[in-house]
């Protein structure tokens, strides 16, 4: 068990759980509240209360339990399978489903469903937690993913990813009215140095910065929003979300990179992985798939069109 010790400065004030969250960027406020409830946060050897006020000059100790191993196990969860053969599957992932197990999401993921459906016959290159996973999309992004059933397929698909030959087009709704009908964003991305849970635009020579390119095209203008298609050359974490936010046009519903008063009815960013194309890893045949926009997306567009015409 690891122990952190934090000393409150003379000017520190406010609720203890909020202060601790500010001192520990790797721990969320809810995670700290759980540690407090377990008696793992102490001051002078005595457990504290999350509603306590910070006492300047006091030393607070946080005991962090050793991380529990995450095990991906098969679960009978329905899958929307667009295509399947002996080498791969193309799956249409719903909004709200996490791709693979991680702290806070130990089960109910796409991987859990795939392990059940494929009876464990998935590529092992991704490791025990990410079997078969060639690429990922965010929990609240819907749409198409290709999954490898064996290592040869995984290696071939990953090679296509690395040379940017896989065709990927996402549809999104962004805030504002884009001036041009099409354009691109070419900016280096990496972990936000102020918040490691977020991504950010970085200088080209910054530590951890990776090249990222997003092309975009306007599909429809809806008053204060624009419906666009984004074609990816690279596939960095949160790429479209960060790139579009950097232009002043964040995605509708994005609580992380958008405005504070985000559209909560969308339950996350309005982003759908609509088109996916690649060369089949065994035959070399070009395969391309298109996923219809899900109801949350079409209903939002319908609402915007009505408001725009009104």
Short mmCIF file of C-alpha atoms in Angstrom, two decimals:
data_model
loop_
_atom_site.label_atom_id
_atom_site.label_comp_id
_atom_site.label_asym_id
_atom_site.label_seq_id
_atom_site.Cartn_x
_atom_site.Cartn_y
_atom_site.Cartn_z
CA UNK A 1 0.00 0.00 0.00
CA UNK A 2 1.39 3.40 -1.06
CA UNK A 3 1.09 6.43 1.25
CA UNK A 4 0.88 10.07 0.17
CA UNK A 5 1.41 12.88 2.69
CA UNK A 6 0.13 16.37 1.92
CA UNK A 7 0.66 19.47 4.05
CA UNK A 8 -1.94 22.24 3.90
CA UNK A 9 -0.37 25.65 3.26
CA UNK A 10 -1.28 28.70 5.42
CA UNK A 11 -3.68 30.09 2.80
CA UNK A 12 -5.44 26.83 1.95
CA UNK A 13 -9.17 26.65 2.68
CA UNK A 14 -12.42 24.96 1.67
CA UNK A 15 -13.79 21.44 1.86
CA UNK A 16 -11.21 18.78 2.45
CA UNK A 17 -12.23 16.47 -0.42
CA UNK A 18 -12.06 19.36 -2.90
CA UNK A 19 -8.66 20.45 -1.59
CA UNK A 20 -7.29 16.91 -1.78
CA UNK A 21 -8.54 16.57 -5.37
CA UNK A 22 -6.66 19.75 -6.25
CA UNK A 23 -3.47 18.37 -4.69
CA UNK A 24 -3.76 14.95 -6.37
CA UNK A 25 -4.43 15.37 -10.11
CA UNK A 26 -4.24 11.59 -10.62
CA UNK A 27 -7.19 11.00 -8.28
CA UNK A 28 -10.73 12.19 -8.96
CA UNK A 29 -12.81 13.79 -6.23
CA UNK A 30 -15.15 10.79 -6.15
CA UNK A 31 -12.16 8.42 -5.80
CA UNK A 32 -10.88 10.49 -2.87
CA UNK A 33 -14.33 10.47 -1.26
CA UNK A 34 -14.32 6.66 -1.49
CA UNK A 35 -10.90 6.54 0.17
CA UNK A 36 -12.18 8.84 2.94
CA UNK A 37 -15.22 6.62 3.50
CA UNK A 38 -12.90 3.62 3.81
CA UNK A 39 -10.90 5.41 6.51
CA UNK A 40 -7.82 5.60 4.30
CA UNK A 41 -7.38 9.37 4.64
CA UNK A 42 -6.14 10.47 8.05
CA UNK A 43 -4.86 13.52 9.88
CA UNK A 44 -2.70 12.93 12.94
CA UNK A 45 -3.63 9.25 12.74
CA UNK A 46 -7.40 9.91 12.95
CA UNK A 47 -9.75 9.32 9.98
CA UNK A 48 -11.16 12.48 8.40
CA UNK A 49 -14.60 13.33 7.03
CA UNK A 50 -15.07 14.49 3.44
CA UNK A 51 -17.01 17.54 4.66
CA UNK A 52 -14.21 18.61 7.00
CA UNK A 53 -12.57 21.94 6.31
CA UNK A 54 -8.90 22.08 5.42
CA UNK A 55 -6.75 22.93 8.44
CA UNK A 56 -3.69 25.00 7.40
CA UNK A 57 -0.45 23.47 8.61
CA UNK A 58 -1.95 20.02 9.10
CA UNK A 59 -0.51 16.93 7.40
CA UNK A 60 -2.99 14.65 5.64
CA UNK A 61 -2.05 11.06 4.82
CA UNK A 62 -3.68 9.12 1.97
CA UNK A 63 -3.18 5.35 1.91
CA UNK A 64 -3.61 4.03 -1.62
CA UNK A 65 -4.57 0.33 -1.83
CA UNK A 66 -2.60 -1.81 -4.23
CA UNK A 67 -4.41 -1.89 -7.61
CA UNK A 68 -6.53 -4.97 -8.15
CA UNK A 69 -5.83 -6.94 -11.32
CA UNK A 70 -8.43 -6.48 -14.02
CA UNK A 71 -9.63 -9.68 -15.65
CA UNK A 72 -11.59 -9.68 -18.89
CA UNK A 73 -14.21 -12.43 -18.73
CA UNK A 74 -16.85 -13.49 -21.27
CA UNK A 75 -20.28 -11.90 -20.83
CA UNK A 76 -23.40 -12.55 -22.87
CA UNK A 77 -23.95 -9.00 -24.09
CA UNK A 78 -25.73 -8.39 -27.43
CA UNK A 79 -23.49 -7.22 -30.28
CA UNK A 80 -24.40 -5.44 -33.52
CA UNK A 81 -22.12 -7.41 -35.88
CA UNK A 82 -21.93 -5.88 -39.35
CA UNK A 83 -19.54 -8.49 -40.80
CA UNK A 84 -17.73 -11.61 -39.58
CA UNK A 85 -15.43 -14.27 -41.00
CA UNK A 86 -12.64 -16.50 -39.66
CA UNK A 87 -10.19 -13.59 -39.39
CA UNK A 88 -12.13 -10.58 -38.19
CA UNK A 89 -15.36 -8.92 -37.15
CA UNK A 90 -16.72 -5.46 -37.86
CA UNK A 91 -18.86 -4.30 -34.95
CA UNK A 92 -21.19 -1.32 -34.63
CA UNK A 93 -20.53 -0.11 -31.07
CA UNK A 94 -23.35 1.72 -29.28
CA UNK A 95 -22.87 4.99 -27.40
CA UNK A 96 -22.14 4.34 -23.72
CA UNK A 97 -20.21 1.07 -24.18
CA UNK A 98 -16.55 1.03 -23.14
CA UNK A 99 -14.25 -0.85 -25.53
CA UNK A 100 -12.15 -2.77 -22.99
CA UNK A 101 -11.98 -3.24 -19.20
CA UNK A 102 -10.18 -0.55 -17.20
CA UNK A 103 -10.30 0.84 -13.65
CA UNK A 104 -13.88 1.99 -13.08
CA UNK A 105 -15.17 -0.19 -15.94
CA UNK A 106 -14.22 -3.78 -15.03
CA UNK A 107 -16.93 -5.43 -17.13
CA UNK A 108 -19.84 -4.81 -19.48
CA UNK A 109 -17.38 -3.78 -22.19
CA UNK A 110 -17.08 -4.63 -25.86
CA UNK A 111 -14.22 -7.02 -25.04
CA UNK A 112 -16.38 -8.90 -22.53
CA UNK A 113 -19.05 -9.31 -25.21
CA UNK A 114 -16.50 -10.38 -27.85
CA UNK A 115 -14.97 -13.01 -25.57
CA UNK A 116 -18.42 -14.60 -25.18
CA UNK A 117 -19.38 -14.33 -28.85
CA UNK A 118 -16.03 -15.62 -30.17
CA UNK A 119 -15.57 -18.20 -27.40
CA UNK A 120 -12.16 -16.70 -26.68
CA UNK A 121 -10.98 -16.91 -30.31
CA UNK A 122 -9.45 -13.44 -30.49
CA UNK A 123 -6.00 -12.13 -31.28
CA UNK A 124 -3.71 -12.09 -28.24
CA UNK A 125 -1.56 -9.17 -29.40
CA UNK A 126 -3.59 -6.67 -27.42
CA UNK A 127 -2.97 -8.59 -24.21
CA UNK A 128 -5.42 -10.10 -21.74
CA UNK A 129 -7.41 -6.85 -21.37
CA UNK A 130 -7.59 -5.90 -25.06
CA UNK A 131 -7.82 -9.16 -27.04
CA UNK A 132 -8.56 -8.53 -30.68
CA UNK A 133 -8.72 -4.75 -30.31
CA UNK A 134 -6.97 -3.12 -33.27
CA UNK A 135 -8.27 0.41 -32.62
CA UNK A 136 -10.62 2.05 -30.14
CA UNK A 137 -13.34 4.66 -30.03
CA UNK A 138 -14.45 6.55 -26.93
CA UNK A 139 -17.17 5.29 -24.63
CA UNK A 140 -19.66 7.94 -25.77
CA UNK A 141 -18.73 7.69 -29.45
CA UNK A 142 -20.82 5.25 -31.47
CA UNK A 143 -19.94 3.41 -34.66
CA UNK A 144 -17.70 0.96 -36.49
CA UNK A 145 -14.71 -0.97 -35.17
CA UNK A 146 -12.72 -3.83 -36.72
CA UNK A 147 -11.69 -6.66 -34.38
CA UNK A 148 -9.00 -9.27 -35.14
CA UNK A 149 -9.65 -12.96 -34.42
CA UNK A 150 -6.03 -14.07 -34.81
CA UNK A 151 -2.54 -12.59 -34.54
CA UNK A 152 -1.88 -12.59 -38.29
CA UNK A 153 -5.02 -10.54 -38.93
CA UNK A 154 -4.15 -8.21 -36.06
CA UNK A 155 -0.64 -7.58 -37.40
CA UNK A 156 -1.89 -6.94 -40.94
CA UNK A 157 -4.61 -4.52 -39.79
CA UNK A 158 -2.21 -2.72 -37.43
CA UNK A 159 0.23 -2.30 -40.33
CA UNK A 160 -2.52 -0.59 -42.33
CA UNK A 161 -3.23 1.66 -39.36
CA UNK A 162 0.43 2.65 -39.08
CA UNK A 163 0.64 3.76 -42.73
CA UNK A 164 -2.77 5.49 -42.56
CA UNK A 165 -4.32 3.37 -45.33
CA UNK A 166 -7.46 2.47 -43.37
CA UNK A 167 -10.45 4.57 -44.41
CA UNK A 168 -12.23 6.15 -41.43
CA UNK A 169 -14.93 8.81 -41.64
CA UNK A 170 -16.79 10.13 -38.60
CA UNK A 171 -19.92 12.28 -38.58
CA UNK A 172 -20.27 14.95 -35.92
CA UNK A 173 -22.24 18.02 -34.93
CA UNK A 174 -20.15 20.98 -33.77
CA UNK A 175 -20.95 24.33 -32.23
CA UNK A 176 -20.96 27.38 -34.49
CA UNK A 177 -21.01 27.98 -38.21
CA UNK A 178 -17.78 26.98 -39.93
CA UNK A 179 -16.66 29.69 -42.36
CA UNK A 180 -15.48 27.34 -45.11
CA UNK A 181 -17.22 24.33 -46.63
CA UNK A 182 -14.19 22.12 -46.01
CA UNK A 183 -10.79 22.24 -44.40
CA UNK A 184 -8.41 20.36 -42.14
CA UNK A 185 -6.73 20.56 -38.74
CA UNK A 186 -3.09 19.55 -38.54
CA UNK A 187 -1.88 19.89 -34.95
CA UNK A 188 0.24 17.79 -32.62
CA UNK A 189 -1.59 16.15 -29.72
CA UNK A 190 -0.56 14.74 -26.35
CA UNK A 191 -1.55 14.55 -22.71
CA UNK A 192 -2.64 17.87 -21.24
CA UNK A 193 0.18 18.82 -18.81
CA UNK A 194 -2.41 20.40 -16.49
CA UNK A 195 -4.83 17.46 -16.53
CA UNK A 196 -3.43 14.03 -17.44
CA UNK A 197 -6.93 12.67 -18.09
CA UNK A 198 -7.35 15.02 -21.03
CA UNK A 199 -5.60 15.47 -24.36
CA UNK A 200 -4.44 18.82 -25.68
CA UNK A 201 -2.81 20.53 -28.65
CA UNK A 202 0.93 20.68 -27.97
CA UNK A 203 3.97 22.21 -29.63
CA UNK A 204 5.53 19.94 -32.23
CA UNK A 205 8.67 19.51 -30.10
CA UNK A 206 6.83 18.99 -26.79
CA UNK A 207 7.39 15.78 -24.87
CA UNK A 208 4.86 13.14 -25.91
CA UNK A 209 3.47 15.19 -28.81
CA UNK A 210 2.19 13.12 -31.75
CA UNK A 211 1.30 14.31 -35.23
CA UNK A 212 -2.44 14.32 -35.96
CA UNK A 213 -4.44 15.25 -39.05
CA UNK A 214 -8.23 15.60 -39.34
CA UNK A 215 -9.91 16.62 -42.57
CA UNK A 216 -13.47 17.97 -42.33
CA UNK A 217 -16.33 18.78 -44.68
CA UNK A 218 -19.60 20.59 -43.99
CA UNK A 219 -22.65 18.43 -44.64
CA UNK A 220 -25.33 20.79 -43.35
CA UNK A 221 -25.55 24.14 -41.60
CA UNK A 222 -28.12 24.28 -38.79
CA UNK A 223 -28.07 27.80 -37.36
CA UNK A 224 -25.73 27.80 -34.38
CA UNK A 225 -24.50 24.25 -35.17
CA UNK A 226 -22.84 22.56 -38.15
CA UNK A 227 -23.16 18.92 -39.21
CA UNK A 228 -19.80 17.73 -40.56
CA UNK A 229 -17.90 14.67 -41.78
CA UNK A 230 -14.35 14.16 -40.48
CA UNK A 231 -11.86 11.99 -42.32
CA UNK A 232 -8.95 10.74 -40.23
CA UNK A 233 -5.43 10.34 -41.46
CA UNK A 234 -4.19 9.53 -37.95
CA UNK A 235 -6.06 8.06 -34.98
CA UNK A 236 -4.92 9.76 -31.78
CA UNK A 237 -6.87 9.64 -28.53
CA UNK A 238 -9.77 12.15 -28.61
CA UNK A 239 -8.38 13.46 -31.92
CA UNK A 240 -11.56 14.86 -33.51
CA UNK A 241 -12.80 16.23 -30.20
CA UNK A 242 -9.58 18.13 -29.44
CA UNK A 243 -8.92 19.23 -33.02
CA UNK A 244 -12.39 20.71 -33.52
CA UNK A 245 -12.35 22.33 -30.07
CA UNK A 246 -9.02 23.96 -30.99
CA UNK A 247 -10.75 25.67 -33.94
CA UNK A 248 -13.42 27.13 -31.68
CA UNK A 249 -16.00 24.56 -32.80
CA UNK A 250 -16.18 21.84 -30.11
CA UNK A 251 -18.50 18.87 -30.51
CA UNK A 252 -22.06 19.21 -29.27
CA UNK A 253 -22.52 17.31 -25.99
CA UNK A 254 -18.79 17.11 -25.22
CA UNK A 255 -18.51 17.74 -21.47
CA UNK A 256 -14.70 17.53 -21.52
CA UNK A 257 -13.68 19.79 -24.41
CA UNK A 258 -16.89 21.73 -24.98
CA UNK A 259 -18.61 24.53 -23.04
CA UNK A 260 -19.48 24.01 -19.38
CA UNK A 261 -23.22 24.12 -20.12
CA UNK A 262 -22.99 21.16 -22.51
CA UNK A 263 -26.09 19.54 -24.01
CA UNK A 264 -26.65 16.84 -21.40
CA UNK A 265 -29.50 15.16 -23.31
CA UNK A 266 -26.91 13.84 -25.80
CA UNK A 267 -25.16 11.88 -23.02
CA UNK A 268 -21.75 12.69 -24.44
CA UNK A 269 -20.28 14.01 -27.67
CA UNK A 270 -22.32 13.83 -30.87
CA UNK A 271 -19.81 11.71 -32.79
CA UNK A 272 -20.37 8.58 -34.88
CA UNK A 273 -17.77 6.38 -36.64
CA UNK A 274 -19.78 6.06 -39.85
CA UNK A 275 -17.44 4.67 -42.53
CA UNK A 276 -14.69 2.07 -42.20
CA UNK A 277 -12.65 0.58 -45.02
CA UNK A 278 -9.56 -1.64 -45.16
CA UNK A 279 -7.83 -4.38 -47.14
CA UNK A 280 -8.80 -7.81 -45.85
CA UNK A 281 -5.76 -9.16 -43.97
CA UNK A 282 -5.89 -12.57 -45.68
CA UNK A 283 -7.24 -11.93 -49.19
CA UNK A 284 -6.20 -8.31 -49.74
CA UNK A 285 -9.73 -7.53 -50.96
CA UNK A 286 -10.88 -3.99 -50.18
CA UNK A 287 -13.79 -4.00 -47.75
CA UNK A 288 -15.87 -0.98 -46.86
CA UNK A 289 -18.72 -0.56 -44.41
CA UNK A 290 -21.19 2.21 -43.61
CA UNK A 291 -23.12 2.51 -40.37
CA UNK A 292 -26.42 4.44 -40.32
CA UNK A 293 -26.63 7.32 -37.88
CA UNK A 294 -28.02 6.11 -34.53
CA UNK A 295 -31.26 7.53 -33.09
CA UNK A 296 -29.58 9.95 -30.64
CA UNK A 297 -27.81 11.57 -33.61
CA UNK A 298 -30.78 11.72 -36.01
CA UNK A 299 -33.11 13.01 -33.29
CA UNK A 300 -30.67 15.82 -32.47
CA UNK A 301 -30.36 16.76 -36.14
CA UNK A 302 -34.15 16.79 -36.50
CA UNK A 303 -34.38 19.12 -33.50
CA UNK A 304 -31.74 21.47 -34.90
CA UNK A 305 -33.46 21.61 -38.30
CA UNK A 306 -36.80 22.51 -36.72
CA UNK A 307 -35.19 25.24 -34.61
CA UNK A 308 -33.30 26.58 -37.64
CA UNK A 309 -36.47 26.79 -39.75
CA UNK A 310 -38.52 28.37 -36.97
#
